[in-house]
Amino acid sequence: MDVFQDTEMESDNDDGEWGMIDRMRLWRHDSLMQHLYETAAFWGDKILSWTNDPNDAFWLAQTYFMTHQYARAERLLTRPFSAMTPKMPSASLNGLENGVVDDTTMGSLTADTKGKGKEGHPDTSIMPQLPMGDAGMVQIPEELQDSVSRLVDMSVACRYLAAQCQVRQGNWTDATEMLGEANPFRHSARSGRAVPNVDGGIKASGSSMCHLRGILMLKLNRGDQAKLCFMEALTLDVKCYDAFDQLVSGEMMTPDEEWEFVQGLAYREQTQDDADFVQLIYTSQLRKYKHAEEHALTRRRLVEEFGLSDNPDVLFSFADALYAQFRWADCYVITTRILGLASIHDSTMPLHIACMYHLNHLHSKLFILAHELVEREPENPVSWYAVGVWYLASGKWPQARQYFSKTSLMDPRFGPAWIAFAHTFAMEGEHDHAVTAYSTCARMFTGSHLPLLFVGMEQIMLSNHLLADEALNAAYAACDGDPLLINELGVMAFTHGDYQRAADLFKRSLELAQVTQSSQMSWTTTYLNLGTCYRKLKNYEMAKTNYQHVLEIEPQHPQGLGYLGMVYHHLGEIDKAIVKYHEALSIDPINGHLIELLNLALESDLCCGSLEKVYPGGEEAFRAMMVSLKTKVLDASKKPKVDKPGADVAMSVG
């Protein structure tokens, strides 16, 4: 059937006539394709009553699963069926090979890839339907016990579907028992990273089950095992994007581990014709802290060689790179384009919302976006995350915290909500609570260095320098390419009095920022820190150069003006120092330190500066005035003293 036309295409004429069951299988298939699930379940149930065929049972269970009747689907998959597969013609289904039992512990069924097929009328006397006892317990006649088996014991696909049903019902332990703690096909000759799937699809017996096992490990709070399961799933089949997404978006691996693992996958062995494309599209989704040139080349190839210039995922790679460079406005332009193509793009929405937070003139649009998301997608965690970010931008910390908490409850693996939740404490000045929240985030997202970085920053605020060093060094071990992290390490070196090492770290931070072409406005503080290190090292010329660079980027920077005034003060250029102090105080008029420095400069200028600025006529006129004054005093002292009450008869000239 052509889904873009109203008429059905004529199918090839097969020999023989279609019976009632054949026609009903056609009805079942077409109902599934047209999302008429109740219709498919109704006719599928009648087909199963007639045939008792495990293949028909599998398709009926699929229909129940699509209608969220998970308990009903699980019961169907775990009830006994005849172990003798009916001899009826059918094609192989992806993940279901011909035959009842394969070389593994779980066999497979034969099934029609479309869920419909032509076959003869079943002989119901050969395969009697097994009765169901009280409370759902199965009662099997003794004469049939040796010839029956559950679908989950005969088919990998049935076992996988049954485990999916148990996961949807929250039965984590039962689902783990159904799948097993480890991959049972790991040492099979038909499984492995170098063994491609026969039909070119996804390996149900390996990759899909490993991915579901990883989901279960996350539900059971066993993150390390979940990571290994997802890595195994992607290793067995590079086409399993779900496993890739869990590893990358869940930040289970450090940036270096991510890069090495993704570049080392068996693309050629598994997808020989599409190996380059799969590797490129996966590489474009990795974090952008390092390998800037490789990422740029990857994006260029995807656009020029594969024509994906307007694909949301490729555009997201551009936006992610811009966000890592703190270029909020440019990133916002691309995320807006992505959302114009796809109203909701899960990877893009957090970036789009974050850009609106950083750009003050977009806060009103953020308010409107949050309302629209809540109205359209109330079950999507990102909708409530947007509400929380708007409250954060408005400085309403408790309300923001409430919505970030709701977001994390809806999706415990939504990293931005956990980070933002901790930010509310930090911005409110509750540094101890912030450290606790960041630490929780660090335990959940072991591959991300950001929570540890923020823990270190909060410990600096609390003057816990030993704990700050520990957190920042741990973050550096996870990611050594983040210029913001290098800046914080420089701050700690400065705090310890190691000014030369601090200067080296600040210079390295700025070099990394230049490699990623970051916005200069974001690094004024680092230039300021570098200038202060040089000032402490008494390298006043280098300090002056860095402070002047700060003022080139932001001419009204009060600290930059004040520190430049201090450098001029040290160099003896008092006039220039006074000018810079005045400029700084015009921006920050109540800064006590600047007022004290200005007074010091004025006193220094008065007492130690040139007399030409203090007395008209310069030094010679001043000395002549002092000689004249001394002469007058001496002459007055030679006159007779006249006692007058309260009169001063002499003046002492100091």
XYZ file of C-alpha atoms in Angstrom:
654
model
C 0.000 0.000 0.000
C 1.337 3.425 -0.963
C 0.883 5.611 2.124
C 1.031 8.781 0.026
C -1.920 7.774 -2.217
C -5.535 6.870 -1.610
C -5.524 3.774 -3.785
C -3.842 0.463 -3.131
C -1.254 -0.851 -5.561
C -1.901 -4.173 -7.153
C 0.214 -6.896 -5.596
C 1.855 -9.779 -7.398
C -0.526 -12.620 -8.165
C 0.406 -15.705 -6.189
C -0.639 -19.206 -7.028
C -3.489 -20.571 -4.927
C -6.312 -18.940 -3.084
C -6.191 -16.955 0.149
C -8.100 -18.505 3.019
C -9.858 -16.805 5.914
C -6.754 -16.753 8.114
C -4.694 -15.274 5.284
C -7.181 -12.476 4.809
C -7.317 -11.795 8.547
C -3.524 -11.599 8.729
C -3.743 -8.967 6.015
C -6.344 -7.082 8.070
C -4.102 -7.278 11.134
C -1.099 -5.935 9.283
C -2.932 -3.073 7.630
C -4.544 -2.117 10.947
C -1.106 -1.891 12.556
C 0.215 0.251 9.702
C -2.772 2.593 10.041
C -2.521 2.735 13.875
C -5.840 0.941 14.358
C -4.472 -1.095 17.222
C -7.783 -2.244 18.653
C -8.748 -3.553 15.217
C -5.431 -5.384 14.919
C -5.838 -6.878 18.407
C -9.413 -7.966 17.687
C -8.605 -9.871 14.487
C -5.228 -11.075 15.794
C -6.937 -12.692 18.766
C -9.242 -14.652 16.428
C -6.307 -15.748 14.291
C -4.457 -17.056 17.349
C -7.540 -18.956 18.545
C -7.616 -20.807 15.227
C -3.920 -21.381 14.618
C -2.294 -21.429 18.072
C 0.783 -20.437 16.037
C 3.637 -18.860 18.065
C 4.186 -16.358 15.247
C 0.600 -15.146 15.524
C 1.012 -14.978 19.302
C 4.116 -12.812 18.851
C 2.300 -10.337 16.591
C -0.665 -10.180 18.958
C 1.739 -9.452 21.835
C 3.306 -6.686 19.729
C -0.156 -5.195 19.261
C -0.836 -5.304 23.006
C 2.533 -3.647 23.648
C 1.707 -0.799 21.261
C -1.556 -0.193 23.135
C 0.298 -0.159 26.498
C -1.303 -3.422 27.650
C 2.003 -4.646 29.003
C 0.702 -7.221 31.492
C -1.488 -8.795 28.820
C 1.404 -8.975 26.352
C 3.710 -10.470 28.994
C 1.153 -13.145 29.891
C 0.833 -14.126 26.250
C 4.596 -14.392 25.812
C 5.154 -16.451 28.958
C 2.344 -18.976 28.479
C 3.208 -22.397 26.975
C 2.858 -23.132 23.276
C 3.563 -26.209 21.278
C 7.285 -26.637 20.758
C 6.598 -27.978 17.251
C 6.448 -25.075 14.835
C 3.655 -25.517 12.247
C 4.941 -26.274 8.777
C 3.704 -23.168 7.044
C 5.587 -20.952 4.613
C 6.863 -17.703 6.055
C 9.760 -15.323 5.645
C 12.361 -14.619 8.314
C 11.889 -11.671 10.625
C 14.783 -9.468 11.677
C 16.166 -11.176 14.755
C 14.032 -14.309 14.120
C 15.780 -16.948 12.038
C 14.248 -20.125 10.620
C 14.135 -23.024 12.977
C 12.999 -23.572 16.498
C 16.291 -23.797 18.349
C 19.640 -22.244 17.463
C 23.117 -22.680 18.888
C 22.381 -20.498 21.893
C 20.350 -21.039 25.026
C 17.368 -19.312 23.470
C 15.871 -20.400 20.188
C 14.007 -18.440 17.554
C 10.700 -18.549 15.756
C 9.789 -18.102 12.152
C 7.619 -15.136 11.349
C 6.437 -12.995 8.469
C 8.252 -9.684 8.235
C 4.974 -7.892 7.579
C 2.895 -9.804 10.072
C 0.792 -11.277 7.271
C 1.138 -14.255 5.007
C -0.635 -16.960 3.087
C -0.961 -20.450 4.484
C -3.305 -23.401 4.661
C -6.025 -23.939 7.252
C -4.590 -25.165 10.528
C -5.363 -28.552 11.957
C -6.579 -27.554 15.405
C -6.594 -31.165 16.548
C -2.779 -31.261 16.343
C -2.155 -28.112 18.422
C -4.822 -27.816 21.139
C -4.870 -24.461 22.929
C -3.666 -24.841 26.496
C -6.184 -23.850 29.188
C -5.507 -21.099 31.729
C -6.104 -21.970 35.354
C -7.175 -19.887 38.341
C -5.308 -16.666 39.072
C -3.630 -16.827 35.700
C -1.700 -20.024 36.482
C -1.168 -22.350 33.570
C -2.456 -25.920 33.871
C -0.685 -28.256 31.462
C -1.933 -31.774 30.840
C 0.678 -34.396 31.618
C 0.650 -35.752 28.084
C 1.609 -32.307 26.720
C 4.317 -31.336 29.214
C 7.147 -32.702 27.060
C 5.951 -31.005 23.856
C 5.268 -27.446 25.013
C 7.445 -24.473 25.771
C 7.035 -20.783 26.504
C 7.578 -18.306 23.689
C 10.293 -16.583 25.717
C 12.204 -19.888 25.762
C 11.844 -20.425 22.025
C 12.549 -16.967 20.626
C 15.003 -14.163 21.288
C 12.500 -11.609 20.017
C 9.803 -12.906 22.363
C 12.138 -12.805 25.331
C 13.194 -9.263 24.442
C 9.571 -8.146 24.106
C 8.616 -9.781 27.412
C 11.493 -7.969 29.151
C 10.314 -4.703 27.601
C 6.861 -5.320 29.061
C 8.339 -5.939 32.506
C 10.415 -2.759 32.276
C 7.318 -0.737 31.378
C 5.572 -2.181 34.437
C 8.494 -1.309 36.720
C 9.430 -4.922 37.437
C 13.187 -4.320 37.278
C 14.201 -7.540 39.030
C 11.962 -9.763 36.883
C 13.205 -8.079 33.725
C 16.823 -8.613 34.808
C 16.117 -12.303 35.375
C 14.466 -12.487 31.957
C 17.469 -10.948 30.177
C 20.236 -12.218 32.441
C 22.970 -10.264 34.198
C 25.291 -10.656 31.200
C 24.959 -11.211 27.467
C 24.355 -14.978 26.928
C 25.529 -14.683 23.303
C 28.867 -13.093 24.189
C 30.906 -16.189 23.288
C 28.673 -17.390 20.467
C 30.129 -17.847 17.005
C 27.193 -15.870 15.584
C 27.839 -12.842 17.793
C 30.678 -10.356 18.049
C 31.829 -6.933 16.909
C 33.183 -8.278 13.612
C 30.011 -10.265 12.750
C 27.508 -8.184 10.749
C 23.796 -8.902 10.906
C 22.653 -11.178 8.073
C 19.850 -8.917 6.830
C 21.674 -5.634 7.548
C 19.338 -4.643 10.411
C 19.870 -4.320 14.167
C 21.059 -7.377 16.082
C 18.138 -8.252 18.343
C 19.976 -11.173 19.949
C 22.868 -8.984 21.038
C 22.752 -5.243 20.675
C 19.090 -4.611 21.529
C 19.146 -6.873 24.551
C 22.397 -5.328 25.816
C 20.842 -1.879 25.489
C 17.761 -2.940 27.453
C 20.023 -4.549 30.048
C 21.805 -1.214 30.382
C 18.473 0.564 30.944
C 17.724 -1.905 33.717
C 21.113 -1.295 35.328
C 20.334 2.441 35.396
C 16.976 1.747 37.021
C 18.776 -0.328 39.645
C 21.354 2.472 40.244
C 24.201 0.383 38.894
C 25.744 3.018 36.664
C 29.089 1.312 36.007
C 27.386 -1.864 34.758
C 24.965 0.211 32.684
C 27.904 1.901 30.984
C 29.462 -1.470 30.108
C 26.140 -2.751 28.740
C 25.697 0.271 26.477
C 29.297 -0.002 25.291
C 28.760 -3.686 24.501
C 25.517 -2.898 22.653
C 27.241 -0.325 20.447
C 30.252 -2.583 19.947
C 28.054 -5.443 18.758
C 26.113 -3.206 16.385
C 27.238 0.318 15.525
C 23.736 1.087 14.229
C 22.232 0.974 17.741
C 21.925 4.730 18.236
C 19.966 4.308 21.488
C 23.065 2.912 23.181
C 25.204 5.709 21.714
C 22.737 8.328 22.948
C 22.745 6.900 26.465
C 26.531 7.010 26.605
C 26.906 10.531 25.179
C 23.864 12.433 26.430
C 24.123 10.670 29.804
C 27.817 11.675 29.977
C 28.888 8.238 31.137
C 32.341 8.579 29.581
C 34.946 11.316 29.762
C 35.588 13.281 26.531
C 38.800 11.344 25.864
C 37.105 7.980 26.494
C 34.235 9.020 24.247
C 36.526 9.945 21.404
C 38.671 6.806 21.584
C 35.679 4.485 21.914
C 33.652 5.966 19.049
C 36.641 6.161 16.710
C 37.509 2.515 17.471
C 34.150 0.940 16.627
C 33.968 -1.740 13.909
C 32.312 0.385 11.220
C 33.948 -1.344 8.259
C 33.186 -4.836 9.482
C 29.512 -4.166 10.241
C 28.462 -1.519 7.707
C 30.989 -1.659 4.919
C 29.106 0.587 2.506
C 27.982 3.144 5.107
C 30.978 3.073 7.450
C 32.186 6.632 6.744
C 28.773 8.191 7.200
C 27.999 6.382 10.464
C 31.385 7.317 11.912
C 30.997 10.968 10.865
C 27.479 11.390 12.226
C 28.496 9.825 15.562
C 31.634 11.974 15.772
C 29.568 15.119 15.234
C 27.525 14.345 18.363
C 30.523 14.146 20.731
C 31.473 16.905 23.167
C 33.505 19.781 21.746
C 36.138 20.451 24.440
C 38.914 18.956 22.316
C 39.645 17.974 18.697
C 38.292 21.263 17.342
C 39.830 20.755 13.877
C 38.496 17.205 13.566
C 35.000 18.351 14.545
C 35.084 21.170 11.995
C 36.185 18.755 9.253
C 33.456 16.290 10.262
C 30.741 18.922 9.973
C 32.092 20.096 6.625
C 32.041 16.572 5.197
C 28.506 15.925 6.416
C 27.340 19.093 4.684
C 29.341 18.863 1.463
C 29.541 15.105 0.827
C 26.243 13.930 2.293
C 24.025 16.987 1.772
C 22.899 17.317 5.399
C 23.191 21.084 5.669
C 19.626 21.399 6.940
C 19.464 18.271 9.070
C 18.585 18.996 12.735
C 21.260 16.667 14.141
C 24.017 18.180 12.000
C 22.834 21.699 12.824
C 22.885 20.709 16.494
C 26.576 19.862 16.134
C 27.224 23.416 14.888
C 25.168 24.877 17.754
C 26.938 22.731 20.356
C 30.342 23.914 19.131
C 29.242 27.556 19.341
C 27.851 27.034 22.837
C 31.150 25.520 23.981
C 32.802 28.737 22.708
C 30.374 30.919 24.728
C 29.006 32.458 21.537
C 25.442 32.639 22.798
C 23.962 34.808 20.060
C 25.354 32.702 17.197
C 24.251 29.513 18.914
C 20.747 30.936 19.386
C 20.432 31.629 15.652
C 21.144 27.977 14.804
C 18.952 26.510 17.558
C 16.101 28.710 16.328
C 16.566 27.243 12.851
C 16.534 23.703 14.259
C 13.297 24.293 16.143
C 11.821 25.735 12.959
C 12.490 22.379 11.294
C 11.444 20.236 14.271
C 9.248 21.849 16.899
C 10.805 19.697 19.651
C 14.385 18.474 19.300
C 15.491 16.879 22.549
C 19.197 17.628 22.176
C 18.665 21.215 21.044
C 16.114 22.413 23.596
C 18.538 22.717 26.575
C 20.985 24.708 24.412
C 18.208 26.960 23.106
C 16.918 27.651 26.609
C 20.434 28.280 27.962
C 21.172 30.814 25.204
C 17.953 32.661 26.037
C 19.072 32.760 29.673
C 22.490 34.238 28.826
C 21.080 36.867 26.433
C 19.191 39.306 28.642
C 17.048 40.724 25.840
C 15.556 37.245 25.239
C 14.167 36.716 28.747
C 10.684 37.765 27.651
C 10.817 35.228 24.808
C 11.948 32.613 27.296
C 8.816 33.325 29.349
C 6.609 32.808 26.271
C 8.484 29.650 25.219
C 8.099 28.106 28.682
C 4.339 28.695 28.617
C 4.003 27.208 25.131
C 6.014 24.121 26.058
C 3.935 23.481 29.180
C 0.739 23.756 27.142
C 1.905 21.542 24.280
C 4.217 19.073 26.049
C 3.257 18.850 29.734
C 4.739 15.342 29.980
C 8.105 16.421 28.568
C 10.686 17.234 31.272
C 12.229 19.985 29.149
C 8.984 21.989 29.410
C 9.317 22.343 33.180
C 13.049 22.869 32.823
C 12.282 25.936 30.705
C 9.982 27.232 33.458
C 12.746 26.755 36.023
C 15.296 28.579 33.858
C 12.937 31.545 33.504
C 12.607 31.774 37.286
C 16.393 31.477 37.531
C 16.800 34.385 35.109
C 14.363 36.388 37.236
C 16.343 35.768 40.424
C 13.555 33.736 42.044
C 15.685 30.916 43.404
C 13.091 28.897 45.415
C 10.622 28.767 42.513
C 13.384 27.811 40.075
C 14.536 25.068 42.432
C 10.987 23.709 42.629
C 10.688 23.284 38.856
C 14.195 21.879 38.430
C 13.329 19.301 41.081
C 10.156 18.408 39.179
C 12.175 18.006 35.980
C 14.663 15.641 37.615
C 11.813 13.569 39.056
C 10.275 13.188 35.593
C 13.636 12.242 34.068
C 16.399 11.367 36.561
C 18.956 11.328 33.716
C 18.284 14.919 32.599
C 21.659 16.440 33.425
C 20.952 20.165 32.845
C 18.202 20.105 35.496
C 20.573 18.708 38.130
C 23.222 21.319 37.348
C 20.682 24.161 37.346
C 19.208 22.894 40.626
C 22.638 23.237 42.238
C 23.139 26.650 40.604
C 20.129 28.009 42.507
C 21.900 27.334 45.815
C 25.162 28.848 44.576
C 23.460 32.015 43.337
C 21.535 32.321 46.582
C 24.770 32.133 48.569
C 23.966 28.709 50.071
C 27.379 27.291 49.224
C 27.181 24.213 51.477
C 23.906 23.117 49.874
C 25.353 23.854 46.462
C 28.331 21.573 47.142
C 25.959 18.763 48.149
C 23.857 19.190 45.000
C 26.893 19.335 42.699
C 28.344 16.241 44.383
C 25.118 14.316 43.738
C 25.293 15.354 40.109
C 28.914 14.212 39.894
C 27.959 10.750 41.147
C 25.201 10.436 38.540
C 27.156 11.760 35.544
C 30.567 10.254 36.094
C 31.899 11.271 32.679
C 31.232 14.979 33.125
C 33.842 17.253 34.698
C 31.430 20.162 35.191
C 29.938 19.094 38.559
C 33.436 18.629 40.001
C 34.477 21.999 38.577
C 31.517 23.677 40.259
C 32.281 21.883 43.531
C 35.790 23.314 43.384
C 34.475 26.817 42.701
C 32.123 26.606 45.683
C 34.918 25.340 47.938
C 36.983 28.363 46.883
C 34.097 30.577 47.993
C 34.083 28.748 51.337
C 37.909 29.044 51.619
C 38.202 25.252 51.826
C 41.344 25.265 49.701
C 42.307 21.643 50.272
C 38.871 20.388 49.151
C 38.891 22.837 46.260
C 42.231 21.451 45.041
C 40.898 17.899 45.295
C 37.753 18.660 43.288
C 39.524 20.693 40.606
C 42.249 18.073 40.142
C 39.588 15.376 39.752
C 37.828 17.529 37.149
C 41.143 18.055 35.342
C 41.712 14.290 35.247
C 38.348 13.915 33.500
C 38.828 16.787 31.034
C 42.046 18.714 30.493
C 40.773 20.783 27.579
C 38.274 23.108 29.269
C 39.723 26.654 29.507
C 37.325 27.544 32.329
C 38.731 24.685 34.430
C 42.312 25.802 33.714
C 41.354 29.304 34.867
C 40.091 27.933 38.199
C 43.307 25.963 38.654
C 45.142 29.236 38.132
C 43.000 30.867 40.806
C 44.017 28.153 43.272
C 47.709 28.564 42.380
C 47.344 32.316 42.984
C 45.646 31.604 46.321
C 48.607 29.436 47.342
C 51.007 32.268 46.435
C 52.511 30.471 43.424
C 52.143 33.458 41.099
C 54.353 32.150 38.297
C 52.409 28.886 38.005
C 49.170 30.838 38.185
C 50.327 33.053 35.327
C 51.256 29.996 33.251
C 47.824 28.458 33.850
C 46.005 31.667 32.924
C 48.065 31.915 29.730
C 47.211 28.308 28.862
C 43.532 28.969 29.510
C 43.603 31.893 27.071
C 45.458 29.792 24.491
C 42.775 27.086 24.688
C 40.094 29.742 24.342
C 41.786 31.057 21.195
C 41.941 27.548 19.728
C 38.185 27.169 20.144
C 37.653 30.745 18.896
C 35.701 31.633 21.999
C 34.116 35.028 22.522
C 36.699 37.455 23.945
C 34.099 39.007 26.233
C 33.922 35.749 28.207
C 37.630 35.863 29.085
C 38.066 39.380 30.483
C 38.328 37.910 33.984
C 41.162 35.611 32.901
C 43.079 38.538 31.350
C 42.479 40.421 34.599
C 43.813 37.472 36.624
C 46.871 37.198 34.395
C 47.611 40.902 34.803
C 47.307 40.593 38.572
C 49.817 37.706 38.581
C 52.306 39.827 36.668
C 51.696 42.723 39.070
C 52.460 40.417 42.014
C 55.621 39.332 40.187
C 56.478 43.051 39.755
C 56.392 42.669 35.980
C 54.466 45.902 35.612
C 54.797 46.240 31.842
C 53.170 42.826 31.227
C 50.549 43.617 33.855
C 49.778 46.909 32.116
C 49.473 45.104 28.750
C 46.892 42.633 30.093
C 44.880 45.305 31.906
C 44.803 47.388 28.737
C 43.578 44.315 26.841
C 40.729 44.021 29.326
C 39.778 47.641 28.644
C 39.947 47.052 24.887
C 37.345 44.311 25.268
C 35.238 46.133 27.864
C 36.163 49.860 28.222
C 33.936 50.358 31.276
C 35.397 47.482 33.317
C 35.808 48.946 36.860
C 38.343 46.374 38.095
C 40.400 46.745 34.936
C 40.521 50.525 35.370
C 41.378 50.252 39.054
C 44.144 47.689 38.560
C 45.625 49.678 35.685
C 45.679 52.697 38.016
C 47.599 50.597 40.567
C 50.190 49.692 37.912
C 50.638 53.347 37.015
C 50.933 54.093 40.733
C 53.708 51.495 41.068
C 55.501 52.921 38.036
C 55.425 56.400 39.595
C 53.023 57.793 36.989
C 50.785 59.339 39.616
C 48.789 61.535 37.240
C 47.734 58.563 35.098
C 46.930 56.568 38.239
C 44.653 59.344 39.542
C 42.859 59.506 36.181
C 42.215 55.726 36.157
C 41.025 55.771 39.778
C 38.568 58.525 38.920
C 37.306 56.597 35.871
C 36.841 53.451 37.974
C 34.987 55.385 40.686
C 32.687 56.921 38.084
C 31.479 53.360 37.375
C 31.716 51.963 40.921
C 31.442 55.060 43.171
C 31.163 53.237 46.512
C 34.214 51.006 46.136
C 36.132 51.619 49.363
C 39.399 50.217 48.036
C 39.395 52.549 45.053
C 38.621 55.571 47.262
C 41.518 54.688 49.546
C 43.873 54.244 46.578
C 42.775 57.579 45.113
C 43.415 59.376 48.418
C 46.819 57.730 48.646
C 47.679 58.847 45.128
C 46.547 62.403 45.810
C 48.615 62.591 49.007
C 51.585 61.113 47.219
C 51.208 63.616 44.429
C 50.991 66.486 46.931
C 53.925 65.499 49.106
C 56.275 63.825 46.698
C 55.221 65.157 43.355
C 56.648 68.178 41.446
C 56.373 71.598 43.202
C 55.372 73.188 39.930
C 51.956 71.459 40.384
C 51.673 72.588 44.011
C 53.047 76.196 44.117
C 52.903 78.800 41.319
C 56.370 79.589 40.048
C 57.841 76.220 40.895
C 60.576 75.255 43.335
C 62.571 78.514 43.162
C 59.530 80.686 43.958
C 58.697 78.329 46.838
C 62.224 78.642 48.313
C 62.163 82.433 47.918
C 58.826 82.546 49.714
C 60.218 80.432 52.576
C 63.315 82.719 52.926
C 61.123 85.819 52.989
C 58.853 84.263 55.611
C 61.831 83.298 57.795
C 63.250 86.856 57.596
C 59.968 88.381 58.710
C 59.790 86.021 61.683
C 63.325 86.844 62.775
C 62.670 90.584 62.518
C 59.536 90.272 64.567
C 61.389 88.374 67.288
C 63.861 91.298 67.773
C 61.081 93.772 68.676
C 60.168 94.343 72.358
C 57.570 91.990 73.679
C 54.224 93.501 74.577
C 52.184 91.481 76.959
C 48.668 91.216 75.656
C 46.402 88.630 76.981
C 45.892 85.938 74.430
C 48.349 87.417 71.911
C 50.854 85.220 70.124
C 54.298 86.904 70.121
C 56.207 84.409 68.060
C 55.583 81.924 65.282
C 57.567 78.744 64.833
C 58.393 77.871 61.268
C 58.892 74.215 60.806
